[in-house]
Short mmCIF file of C-alpha atoms in Angstrom, two decimals:
data_model
loop_
_atom_site.label_atom_id
_atom_site.label_comp_id
_atom_site.label_asym_id
_atom_site.label_seq_id
_atom_site.Cartn_x
_atom_site.Cartn_y
_atom_site.Cartn_z
CA MET A 1248 0.04 -0.03 0.03
CA GLU A 1249 1.34 3.45 -1.01
CA GLN A 1250 2.53 5.53 2.04
CA LYS A 1251 0.78 8.90 2.50
CA PRO A 1252 2.77 11.99 1.83
CA ALA A 1253 4.81 13.31 4.63
CA ARG A 1254 2.72 16.44 5.24
CA VAL A 1255 -0.43 14.35 5.66
CA ARG A 1256 1.35 11.95 8.05
CA ILE A 1257 2.63 14.85 10.16
CA LEU A 1258 -0.83 16.29 10.32
CA ASP A 1259 -2.44 12.89 11.30
CA ALA A 1260 0.25 12.19 13.93
CA ALA A 1261 -0.02 15.85 15.41
CA HIS A 1262 -3.77 15.52 15.62
CA GLN A 1263 -3.68 12.23 17.34
CA LEU A 1264 -0.80 13.36 19.87
CA MET A 1265 -2.57 16.55 20.64
CA LEU A 1266 -5.84 14.58 21.32
CA THR A 1267 -4.17 11.95 23.61
CA ILE A 1268 -1.27 13.76 25.40
CA GLY A 1269 -2.22 17.44 24.90
CA LEU A 1270 -0.67 20.19 23.01
CA ALA A 1271 1.86 21.08 25.74
CA ARG A 1272 3.47 17.72 25.74
CA ALA A 1273 3.25 16.93 21.97
CA THR A 1274 6.82 17.90 21.04
CA THR A 1275 7.89 18.22 17.50
CA LYS A 1276 10.34 15.31 18.00
CA GLU A 1277 7.47 13.06 19.18
CA ILE A 1278 5.15 14.15 16.24
CA ALA A 1279 7.94 13.53 13.74
CA ARG A 1280 8.62 10.02 15.21
CA ALA A 1281 4.92 9.21 15.09
CA ALA A 1282 4.67 10.43 11.53
CA GLY A 1283 7.65 8.25 10.57
CA CYS A 1284 9.87 11.08 9.37
CA SER A 1285 12.65 13.35 10.84
CA GLU A 1286 12.08 16.57 12.92
CA ALA A 1287 13.83 18.33 9.92
CA ALA A 1288 11.24 17.00 7.53
CA LEU A 1289 8.52 18.30 9.82
CA TYR A 1290 10.03 21.79 9.69
CA LYS A 1291 10.19 21.53 5.81
CA HIS A 1292 6.39 21.81 5.97
CA PHE A 1293 5.58 23.72 9.09
CA ALA A 1294 7.59 26.71 10.43
CA SER A 1295 6.77 25.87 14.14
CA LYS A 1296 4.65 23.78 16.39
CA GLU A 1297 2.34 26.52 16.65
CA GLU A 1298 1.76 26.74 12.93
CA LEU A 1299 1.24 23.06 12.95
CA PHE A 1300 -1.33 23.41 15.67
CA VAL A 1301 -3.33 26.12 13.54
CA VAL A 1302 -3.16 23.85 10.45
CA VAL A 1303 -4.48 20.90 12.48
CA LEU A 1304 -7.47 23.01 13.59
CA ARG A 1305 -8.06 24.22 10.12
CA GLU A 1306 -7.67 20.88 8.25
CA ARG A 1307 -8.48 18.02 10.64
CA LEU A 1308 -11.55 19.56 12.60
CA PRO A 1309 -15.09 20.56 11.64
CA ARG A 1310 -14.74 23.65 9.46
CA LEU A 1311 -16.53 26.57 11.06
CA ASN A 1312 -14.97 29.73 9.43
CA PRO A 1313 -15.58 28.71 5.76
CA LEU A 1314 -19.23 28.14 6.64
CA LEU A 1315 -19.46 31.72 8.14
CA ALA A 1316 -17.73 33.36 5.29
CA ARG A 1317 -20.05 31.61 2.83
CA LEU A 1318 -23.01 32.75 4.61
CA THR A 1319 -21.78 36.34 5.13
CA THR A 1320 -21.21 36.52 1.38
CA ASP A 1321 -24.77 35.27 0.49
CA PRO A 1322 -26.96 34.86 3.74
CA ALA A 1323 -29.93 33.62 1.58
CA THR A 1324 -27.91 30.69 -0.02
CA GLY A 1325 -30.33 28.13 -1.06
CA GLU A 1326 -33.20 30.18 0.47
CA ARG A 1327 -32.53 28.76 3.76
CA THR A 1328 -34.01 30.49 6.86
CA VAL A 1329 -31.94 32.30 9.63
CA GLU A 1330 -32.93 29.50 11.94
CA GLU A 1331 -31.64 26.92 9.60
CA ASN A 1332 -28.39 28.72 9.13
CA LEU A 1333 -27.97 29.35 12.76
CA THR A 1334 -28.74 25.62 13.67
CA GLU A 1335 -26.04 24.59 11.04
CA ILE A 1336 -23.62 26.98 12.56
CA ALA A 1337 -24.35 25.78 16.12
CA ARG A 1338 -23.94 22.16 14.99
CA GLN A 1339 -20.61 22.80 13.41
CA ALA A 1340 -19.29 24.97 16.23
CA ALA A 1341 -20.23 22.34 18.96
CA LEU A 1342 -18.47 19.69 16.94
CA PHE A 1343 -15.38 22.13 16.55
CA TYR A 1344 -15.25 22.89 20.14
CA ALA A 1345 -15.66 19.39 21.34
CA GLN A 1346 -12.64 18.30 19.35
CA SER A 1347 -10.48 21.43 19.83
CA PHE A 1348 -11.04 21.96 23.51
CA PRO A 1349 -9.16 18.75 24.61
CA ILE A 1350 -6.22 19.88 22.26
CA ALA A 1351 -5.96 23.58 23.37
CA ALA A 1352 -6.79 22.93 27.13
CA SER A 1353 -3.26 22.00 28.10
CA LEU A 1354 -2.10 25.31 26.93
CA TYR A 1355 -3.53 27.01 30.10
CA ALA A 1356 -1.34 24.92 32.32
CA GLU A 1357 1.79 26.38 30.69
CA PRO A 1358 1.53 30.26 30.63
CA ARG A 1359 4.78 30.69 28.61
CA LEU A 1360 3.55 28.10 25.91
CA LYS A 1361 0.28 29.90 25.76
CA HIS A 1362 1.92 33.13 25.26
CA ARG A 1363 4.05 31.75 22.31
CA HIS A 1364 0.94 30.24 20.91
CA ASP A 1365 -1.14 33.61 21.14
CA GLU A 1366 1.72 35.42 19.55
CA ALA A 1367 1.97 32.76 16.78
CA MET A 1368 -1.82 33.06 16.06
CA ARG A 1369 -1.62 36.93 15.78
CA GLU A 1370 1.22 36.36 13.37
CA LEU A 1371 -0.78 33.83 11.39
CA GLY A 1372 -3.94 36.07 11.45
CA THR A 1373 -6.01 33.46 13.21
CA GLY A 1374 -7.49 32.67 16.69
CA PRO A 1375 -10.56 31.84 18.64
CA HIS A 1376 -12.05 35.31 18.15
CA LEU A 1377 -12.49 34.77 14.46
CA PRO A 1378 -15.80 32.61 14.69
CA ILE A 1379 -17.41 35.34 16.77
CA ARG A 1380 -16.46 38.03 14.36
CA GLY A 1381 -17.62 35.83 11.47
CA LEU A 1382 -21.02 35.13 13.11
CA ALA A 1383 -21.54 38.64 13.93
CA GLY A 1384 -20.72 39.50 10.31
CA TYR A 1385 -23.25 37.00 9.00
CA LEU A 1386 -25.96 38.39 11.40
CA ARG A 1387 -25.12 41.92 10.20
CA SER A 1388 -25.73 40.70 6.62
CA GLU A 1389 -29.08 39.26 7.82
CA GLN A 1390 -29.94 42.74 9.22
CA THR A 1391 -29.20 44.21 5.86
CA ALA A 1392 -31.49 41.62 4.29
CA GLY A 1393 -34.21 42.48 6.84
CA ARG A 1394 -34.19 39.18 8.44
CA VAL A 1395 -32.55 40.27 11.71
CA ARG A 1396 -34.00 43.19 13.74
CA PRO A 1397 -32.29 46.63 13.19
CA GLY A 1398 -30.53 47.58 16.29
CA ALA A 1399 -30.10 43.99 17.46
CA ASP A 1400 -26.59 43.57 19.00
CA THR A 1401 -25.01 41.02 16.56
CA TYR A 1402 -21.76 40.58 18.39
CA ALA A 1403 -23.69 39.76 21.67
CA ALA A 1404 -25.82 37.15 19.73
CA ALA A 1405 -22.81 35.63 18.22
CA SER A 1406 -20.97 35.45 21.48
CA LEU A 1407 -24.12 33.77 23.25
CA LEU A 1408 -24.38 31.13 20.54
CA LEU A 1409 -20.77 30.34 20.14
CA GLY A 1410 -20.19 30.52 23.98
CA ALA A 1411 -22.99 27.85 24.43
CA CYS A 1412 -21.30 25.58 21.83
CA ALA A 1413 -17.95 25.98 23.57
CA GLN A 1414 -19.37 25.28 27.03
CA ARG A 1415 -20.95 22.15 25.72
CA ALA A 1416 -17.50 20.77 25.12
CA PHE A 1417 -16.59 20.56 28.81
CA ALA A 1418 -19.45 21.44 31.15
CA TYR A 1419 -21.11 17.96 31.46
CA ASP A 1420 -18.03 15.69 32.04
CA ALA A 1421 -18.58 15.60 35.77
CA THR A 1422 -22.30 14.77 35.68
CA GLU A 1423 -23.55 11.29 36.42
CA GLU A 1424 -24.09 10.80 32.74
CA GLY A 1425 -20.84 12.20 31.69
CA ARG A 1426 -22.42 13.86 28.59
CA PRO A 1427 -24.63 16.74 27.63
CA PRO A 1428 -28.36 16.19 28.28
CA GLN A 1429 -29.58 16.84 24.64
CA SER A 1430 -28.26 15.18 21.48
CA LEU A 1431 -26.05 17.35 19.25
CA ASP A 1432 -28.96 17.96 16.83
CA ASP A 1433 -31.37 18.79 19.46
CA PHE A 1434 -28.99 21.24 21.06
CA ALA A 1435 -28.16 22.99 17.87
CA VAL A 1436 -31.89 23.52 17.13
CA SER A 1437 -32.57 24.79 20.72
CA VAL A 1438 -29.58 27.10 20.97
CA ALA A 1439 -30.32 28.63 17.49
CA ARG A 1440 -34.07 29.32 18.30
CA THR A 1441 -33.11 30.77 21.62
CA VAL A 1442 -30.58 33.33 20.24
CA LEU A 1443 -32.83 34.02 17.20
CA SER A 1444 -35.81 34.73 19.57
CA GLY A 1445 -33.96 37.88 20.74
CA ILE A 1446 -32.93 39.27 17.36
CA GLU A 1447 -35.32 38.13 14.74
CA ALA A 1448 -37.03 40.87 12.72
#
């Protein structure tokens, strides 16, 4: 069987290690070993571990930002309702945060490492604030289209929806069930309806 290209193997290995041992402990040496290549080969494809982390988020996790960009450009794509669009956003966001939270959480135990990652994200023009900006932009486009109430605080609405999706990733681990009380699909519908009820035209 033909071996995957080195870049793909590196991303696969990085994703797996970041999930299992955490971002702070996943060294480039360990990632390269798991990918079956040298550390030098890793650096041929990625300038730093921080860049590798960003690419893992972009290419291996549910894709939230492209969805928001598409909806902002043409909010009425396919004649979907605002509720349907917000439900799709909530579903993708919940999946994204469920997979990214375990990877990124270890950063908070290492302040210097987190500072390096924050700096790298600024340089790469990315970060966890972008989905909030993207969703607020989508809601502003819906205001222009007359489907969101004039004067509604689109940034607050975006923060509420995405905040609920992020919290779902970790808030229920300590419960007796060890999981959220609603299915992903039911949660996405409920949170979309609740947010929309406060801003709908």
